[in-house]
Amino acid sequence: MLLRSGLSVIERVMHRPGTLFLRRCLIPISLVTRRNMESASNKEMMKQNKSILEKIVVKESQTTAEKVKEKATNAYLYMVYVVSMIVMGSMAYLLYEEMLAPGAPQIIFSKALSLIKKDPDCLRLLGDSIMGYVEGRGRMKQVAHHIYKKDGNDRTRVVFNVKGTRREGIATCEMEKSDGNWEWRFLIVSSADLVPESVVLIDNR
């Protein structure tokens, strides 16, 4: 009974004119509150989306910069590699021409000295234990030589000192490249006396 009485009282209150005004005021307030909440939620979502988009853009820009930097580094390393190979190739070619080629001054020096040590006339002129040497300072002494062309053929002339148990002398020799082969043109040994005495080992001039 008490519950029914309370409900009837509430119904009468809600149907009064003042209550109608209250309902008209409360409904817009609830709508405004709901709209404000939805607007705040939308703003929060927009902020989150904007933050995610900014992260993606920054990441893409960083990735592009890293790619450009990597390409530049690779290009620089490739250029250094090419230059190094060119320099090393040039040095190897010069070393071969000076030390290992058949017409290299050092090779001609060794061949000529070997012939002089075995020649009886040179042993008589210079004495035993003949040795060859070059003048200069430091450890890297280079054989005196002259490289030139004659009649289209390459020629290399070499001059060095020789010394035996009796006296010293000077050896002068020359080789010529003909038809791809290096051949002797001449090999002459002269003593270092005031009146020099010479021994002609080879003369194909």
mmCIF file of C-alpha atoms in Angstrom:
data_model
loop_
_atom_site.group_PDB
_atom_site.id
_atom_site.type_symbol
_atom_site.label_atom_id
_atom_site.label_comp_id
_atom_site.label_asym_id
_atom_site.label_seq_id
_atom_site.Cartn_x
_atom_site.Cartn_y
_atom_site.Cartn_z
ATOM 1 C CA MET A 1 0.000 0.000 0.000
ATOM 2 C CA LEU A 2 2.780 2.394 0.905
ATOM 3 C CA LEU A 3 4.618 1.679 -2.373
ATOM 4 C CA ARG A 4 1.515 2.341 -4.447
ATOM 5 C CA SER A 5 0.928 5.592 -2.638
ATOM 6 C CA GLY A 6 4.485 6.714 -3.341
ATOM 7 C CA LEU A 7 4.185 5.914 -7.043
ATOM 8 C CA SER A 8 0.942 7.803 -7.377
ATOM 9 C CA VAL A 9 2.492 10.825 -5.700
ATOM 10 C CA ILE A 10 5.411 10.764 -8.124
ATOM 11 C CA GLU A 11 3.057 10.538 -11.101
ATOM 12 C CA ARG A 12 1.067 13.515 -9.893
ATOM 13 C CA VAL A 13 4.234 15.512 -9.361
ATOM 14 C CA MET A 14 5.549 14.743 -12.859
ATOM 15 C CA HIS A 15 2.268 15.872 -14.448
ATOM 16 C CA ARG A 16 2.313 19.244 -12.762
ATOM 17 C CA PRO A 17 3.273 22.343 -14.853
ATOM 18 C CA GLY A 18 6.460 22.948 -12.861
ATOM 19 C CA THR A 19 7.580 19.429 -13.500
ATOM 20 C CA LEU A 20 7.086 19.850 -17.242
ATOM 21 C CA PHE A 21 9.411 22.876 -17.147
ATOM 22 C CA LEU A 22 11.965 20.835 -15.213
ATOM 23 C CA ARG A 23 11.834 18.075 -17.793
ATOM 24 C CA ARG A 24 12.315 20.584 -20.594
ATOM 25 C CA CYS A 25 15.407 21.948 -18.853
ATOM 26 C CA LEU A 26 16.930 18.621 -17.905
ATOM 27 C CA ILE A 27 16.643 17.008 -21.361
ATOM 28 C CA PRO A 28 18.738 19.675 -23.192
ATOM 29 C CA ILE A 29 21.339 19.557 -20.420
ATOM 30 C CA SER A 30 21.738 15.825 -20.858
ATOM 31 C CA LEU A 31 21.961 16.233 -24.625
ATOM 32 C CA VAL A 32 24.599 18.948 -24.293
ATOM 33 C CA THR A 33 26.567 16.827 -21.864
ATOM 34 C CA ARG A 34 26.407 13.859 -24.205
ATOM 35 C CA ARG A 35 27.468 15.986 -27.178
ATOM 36 C CA ASN A 36 30.335 17.479 -25.196
ATOM 37 C CA MET A 37 31.504 14.011 -24.243
ATOM 38 C CA GLU A 38 31.276 12.853 -27.848
ATOM 39 C CA SER A 39 33.158 15.957 -29.013
ATOM 40 C CA ALA A 40 35.902 15.380 -26.437
ATOM 41 C CA SER A 41 36.137 11.754 -27.512
ATOM 42 C CA ASN A 42 36.392 12.777 -31.175
ATOM 43 C CA LYS A 43 39.113 15.306 -30.365
ATOM 44 C CA GLU A 44 41.049 12.665 -28.451
ATOM 45 C CA MET A 45 40.775 10.252 -31.379
ATOM 46 C CA MET A 46 41.890 12.977 -33.789
ATOM 47 C CA LYS A 47 44.895 13.712 -31.589
ATOM 48 C CA GLN A 48 45.798 10.034 -31.496
ATOM 49 C CA ASN A 49 45.437 9.705 -35.272
ATOM 50 C CA LYS A 50 47.518 12.845 -35.791
ATOM 51 C CA SER A 51 50.215 11.526 -33.470
ATOM 52 C CA ILE A 52 50.312 8.208 -35.320
ATOM 53 C CA LEU A 53 50.461 10.006 -38.679
ATOM 54 C CA GLU A 54 53.305 12.235 -37.491
ATOM 55 C CA LYS A 55 55.236 9.190 -36.316
ATOM 56 C CA ILE A 56 54.767 7.525 -39.707
ATOM 57 C CA VAL A 57 55.900 10.649 -41.590
ATOM 58 C CA VAL A 58 58.949 11.108 -39.347
ATOM 59 C CA LYS A 59 59.846 7.448 -39.682
ATOM 60 C CA GLU A 60 59.546 7.602 -43.476
ATOM 61 C CA SER A 61 61.687 10.753 -43.629
ATOM 62 C CA GLN A 62 64.316 9.137 -41.409
ATOM 63 C CA THR A 63 64.279 6.009 -43.579
ATOM 64 C CA THR A 64 64.752 8.116 -46.729
ATOM 65 C CA ALA A 65 67.635 10.052 -45.157
ATOM 66 C CA GLU A 66 69.297 6.822 -44.066
ATOM 67 C CA LYS A 67 68.970 5.399 -47.581
ATOM 68 C CA VAL A 68 70.509 8.523 -49.114
ATOM 69 C CA LYS A 69 73.345 8.429 -46.574
ATOM 70 C CA GLU A 70 73.951 4.740 -47.253
ATOM 71 C CA LYS A 71 74.077 5.319 -51.019
ATOM 72 C CA ALA A 72 76.522 8.201 -50.581
ATOM 73 C CA THR A 73 78.739 6.065 -48.342
ATOM 74 C CA ASN A 74 78.696 3.183 -50.822
ATOM 75 C CA ALA A 75 79.569 5.520 -53.695
ATOM 76 C CA TYR A 76 82.492 6.972 -51.723
ATOM 77 C CA LEU A 77 83.815 3.527 -50.796
ATOM 78 C CA TYR A 78 83.508 2.378 -54.416
ATOM 79 C CA MET A 79 85.432 5.429 -55.621
ATOM 80 C CA VAL A 80 88.178 4.830 -53.038
ATOM 81 C CA TYR A 81 88.362 1.174 -54.107
ATOM 82 C CA VAL A 82 88.686 2.079 -57.799
ATOM 83 C CA VAL A 83 91.385 4.692 -57.127
ATOM 84 C CA SER A 84 93.286 2.254 -54.896
ATOM 85 C CA MET A 85 93.173 -0.440 -57.570
ATOM 86 C CA ILE A 86 94.457 2.008 -60.204
ATOM 87 C CA VAL A 87 97.325 3.124 -57.957
ATOM 88 C CA MET A 88 98.238 -0.449 -57.033
ATOM 89 C CA GLY A 89 98.100 -1.507 -60.678
ATOM 90 C CA SER A 90 100.382 1.353 -61.692
ATOM 91 C CA MET A 91 102.855 0.508 -58.930
ATOM 92 C CA ALA A 92 102.831 -3.172 -59.895
ATOM 93 C CA TYR A 93 103.467 -2.273 -63.544
ATOM 94 C CA LEU A 94 106.362 0.027 -62.636
ATOM 95 C CA LEU A 95 107.826 -2.625 -60.347
ATOM 96 C CA TYR A 96 107.604 -5.199 -63.115
ATOM 97 C CA GLU A 97 109.213 -2.878 -65.648
ATOM 98 C CA GLU A 98 112.041 -1.952 -63.273
ATOM 99 C CA MET A 99 112.727 -5.283 -61.595
ATOM 100 C CA LEU A 100 111.148 -8.273 -63.349
ATOM 101 C CA ALA A 101 110.768 -7.568 -67.073
ATOM 102 C CA PRO A 102 113.417 -9.114 -69.374
ATOM 103 C CA GLY A 103 114.548 -5.633 -70.378
ATOM 104 C CA ALA A 104 114.533 -4.230 -66.843
ATOM 105 C CA PRO A 105 117.804 -2.557 -65.754
ATOM 106 C CA GLN A 106 118.148 -4.851 -62.738
ATOM 107 C CA ILE A 107 117.748 -7.972 -64.892
ATOM 108 C CA ILE A 108 120.326 -6.739 -67.409
ATOM 109 C CA PHE A 109 122.699 -5.908 -64.547
ATOM 110 C CA SER A 110 122.412 -9.448 -63.141
ATOM 111 C CA LYS A 111 122.904 -11.113 -66.538
ATOM 112 C CA ALA A 112 125.903 -8.956 -67.406
ATOM 113 C CA LEU A 113 127.579 -9.541 -64.035
ATOM 114 C CA SER A 114 127.090 -13.290 -64.402
ATOM 115 C CA LEU A 115 128.856 -13.228 -67.799
ATOM 116 C CA ILE A 116 131.684 -11.052 -66.470
ATOM 117 C CA LYS A 117 132.389 -13.392 -63.538
ATOM 118 C CA LYS A 118 132.823 -16.333 -65.926
ATOM 119 C CA ASP A 119 134.888 -14.596 -68.608
ATOM 120 C CA PRO A 120 138.648 -15.445 -68.518
ATOM 121 C CA ASP A 121 139.716 -12.060 -69.887
ATOM 122 C CA CYS A 122 137.716 -10.249 -67.209
ATOM 123 C CA LEU A 123 139.285 -12.448 -64.526
ATOM 124 C CA ARG A 124 142.728 -11.571 -65.874
ATOM 125 C CA LEU A 125 141.878 -7.870 -65.976
ATOM 126 C CA LEU A 126 140.108 -7.500 -62.631
ATOM 127 C CA GLY A 127 141.220 -10.526 -60.656
ATOM 128 C CA ASP A 128 139.210 -13.134 -58.826
ATOM 129 C CA SER A 129 136.023 -12.689 -56.798
ATOM 130 C CA ILE A 130 134.534 -10.142 -59.164
ATOM 131 C CA MET A 131 131.563 -8.264 -57.768
ATOM 132 C CA GLY A 132 129.302 -5.604 -59.209
ATOM 133 C CA TYR A 133 127.872 -2.622 -57.382
ATOM 134 C CA VAL A 134 126.147 0.689 -57.987
ATOM 135 C CA GLU A 135 126.910 4.059 -56.508
ATOM 136 C CA GLY A 136 124.382 5.958 -54.456
ATOM 137 C CA ARG A 137 123.080 6.623 -50.972
ATOM 138 C CA GLY A 138 120.676 4.621 -48.898
ATOM 139 C CA ARG A 139 119.503 1.073 -49.313
ATOM 140 C CA MET A 140 117.426 1.676 -52.446
ATOM 141 C CA LYS A 141 120.285 2.050 -54.921
ATOM 142 C CA GLN A 142 119.227 2.026 -58.530
ATOM 143 C CA VAL A 143 121.320 0.804 -61.425
ATOM 144 C CA ALA A 144 122.317 3.634 -63.744
ATOM 145 C CA HIS A 145 120.474 3.067 -67.010
ATOM 146 C CA HIS A 146 119.087 4.732 -70.095
ATOM 147 C CA ILE A 147 115.963 3.523 -71.910
ATOM 148 C CA TYR A 148 115.280 4.704 -75.437
ATOM 149 C CA LYS A 149 113.956 3.652 -78.856
ATOM 150 C CA LYS A 150 115.986 3.115 -82.000
ATOM 151 C CA ASP A 151 114.510 2.066 -85.348
ATOM 152 C CA GLY A 152 111.254 1.248 -83.567
ATOM 153 C CA ASN A 153 112.918 -1.117 -81.085
ATOM 154 C CA ASP A 154 113.224 -0.639 -77.331
ATOM 155 C CA ARG A 155 116.749 -0.427 -75.980
ATOM 156 C CA THR A 156 118.109 -0.381 -72.433
ATOM 157 C CA ARG A 157 121.667 0.633 -71.636
ATOM 158 C CA VAL A 158 123.126 -0.113 -68.204
ATOM 159 C CA VAL A 159 126.342 1.106 -66.557
ATOM 160 C CA PHE A 160 127.696 -0.241 -63.247
ATOM 161 C CA ASN A 161 130.941 -0.696 -61.326
ATOM 162 C CA VAL A 162 132.882 -3.938 -61.084
ATOM 163 C CA LYS A 163 135.655 -4.862 -58.693
ATOM 164 C CA GLY A 164 138.054 -7.787 -58.386
ATOM 165 C CA THR A 165 141.112 -8.630 -56.335
ATOM 166 C CA ARG A 166 143.426 -6.772 -58.754
ATOM 167 C CA ARG A 167 141.573 -3.628 -59.798
ATOM 168 C CA GLU A 168 138.246 -1.924 -60.342
ATOM 169 C CA GLY A 169 136.465 -1.203 -63.562
ATOM 170 C CA ILE A 170 133.276 -0.084 -65.281
ATOM 171 C CA ALA A 171 130.885 -2.330 -67.189
ATOM 172 C CA THR A 172 128.745 -0.915 -69.978
ATOM 173 C CA CYS A 173 126.115 -3.048 -71.668
ATOM 174 C CA GLU A 174 123.005 -2.727 -73.766
ATOM 175 C CA MET A 175 120.117 -4.967 -74.788
ATOM 176 C CA GLU A 176 117.562 -4.471 -77.549
ATOM 177 C CA LYS A 177 114.042 -5.827 -77.930
ATOM 178 C CA SER A 178 113.633 -7.284 -81.399
ATOM 179 C CA ASP A 179 110.619 -9.341 -82.497
ATOM 180 C CA GLY A 180 109.504 -9.585 -78.870
ATOM 181 C CA ASN A 181 112.847 -10.948 -77.618
ATOM 182 C CA TRP A 182 115.576 -9.106 -75.732
ATOM 183 C CA GLU A 183 119.041 -9.639 -77.224
ATOM 184 C CA TRP A 184 122.497 -8.342 -76.386
ATOM 185 C CA ARG A 185 123.926 -5.481 -78.424
ATOM 186 C CA PHE A 186 127.198 -5.174 -76.530
ATOM 187 C CA LEU A 187 128.928 -5.805 -73.201
ATOM 188 C CA ILE A 188 132.232 -4.081 -72.497
ATOM 189 C CA VAL A 189 134.351 -3.958 -69.327
ATOM 190 C CA SER A 190 136.999 -1.244 -68.916
ATOM 191 C CA SER A 191 139.514 -0.871 -66.104
ATOM 192 C CA ALA A 192 139.607 2.289 -64.004
ATOM 193 C CA ASP A 193 143.303 2.922 -64.664
ATOM 194 C CA LEU A 194 144.740 6.121 -66.090
ATOM 195 C CA VAL A 195 145.233 4.196 -69.300
ATOM 196 C CA PRO A 196 142.129 1.985 -69.293
ATOM 197 C CA GLU A 197 142.215 -1.512 -70.665
ATOM 198 C CA SER A 198 139.003 -2.903 -72.104
ATOM 199 C CA VAL A 199 137.542 -6.351 -72.611
ATOM 200 C CA VAL A 200 134.783 -6.752 -75.187
ATOM 201 C CA LEU A 201 132.589 -9.672 -74.230
ATOM 202 C CA ILE A 202 129.737 -9.052 -76.726
ATOM 203 C CA ASP A 203 129.500 -6.736 -79.716
ATOM 204 C CA ASN A 204 126.480 -7.053 -82.028
ATOM 205 C CA ARG A 205 126.314 -3.416 -83.092
#
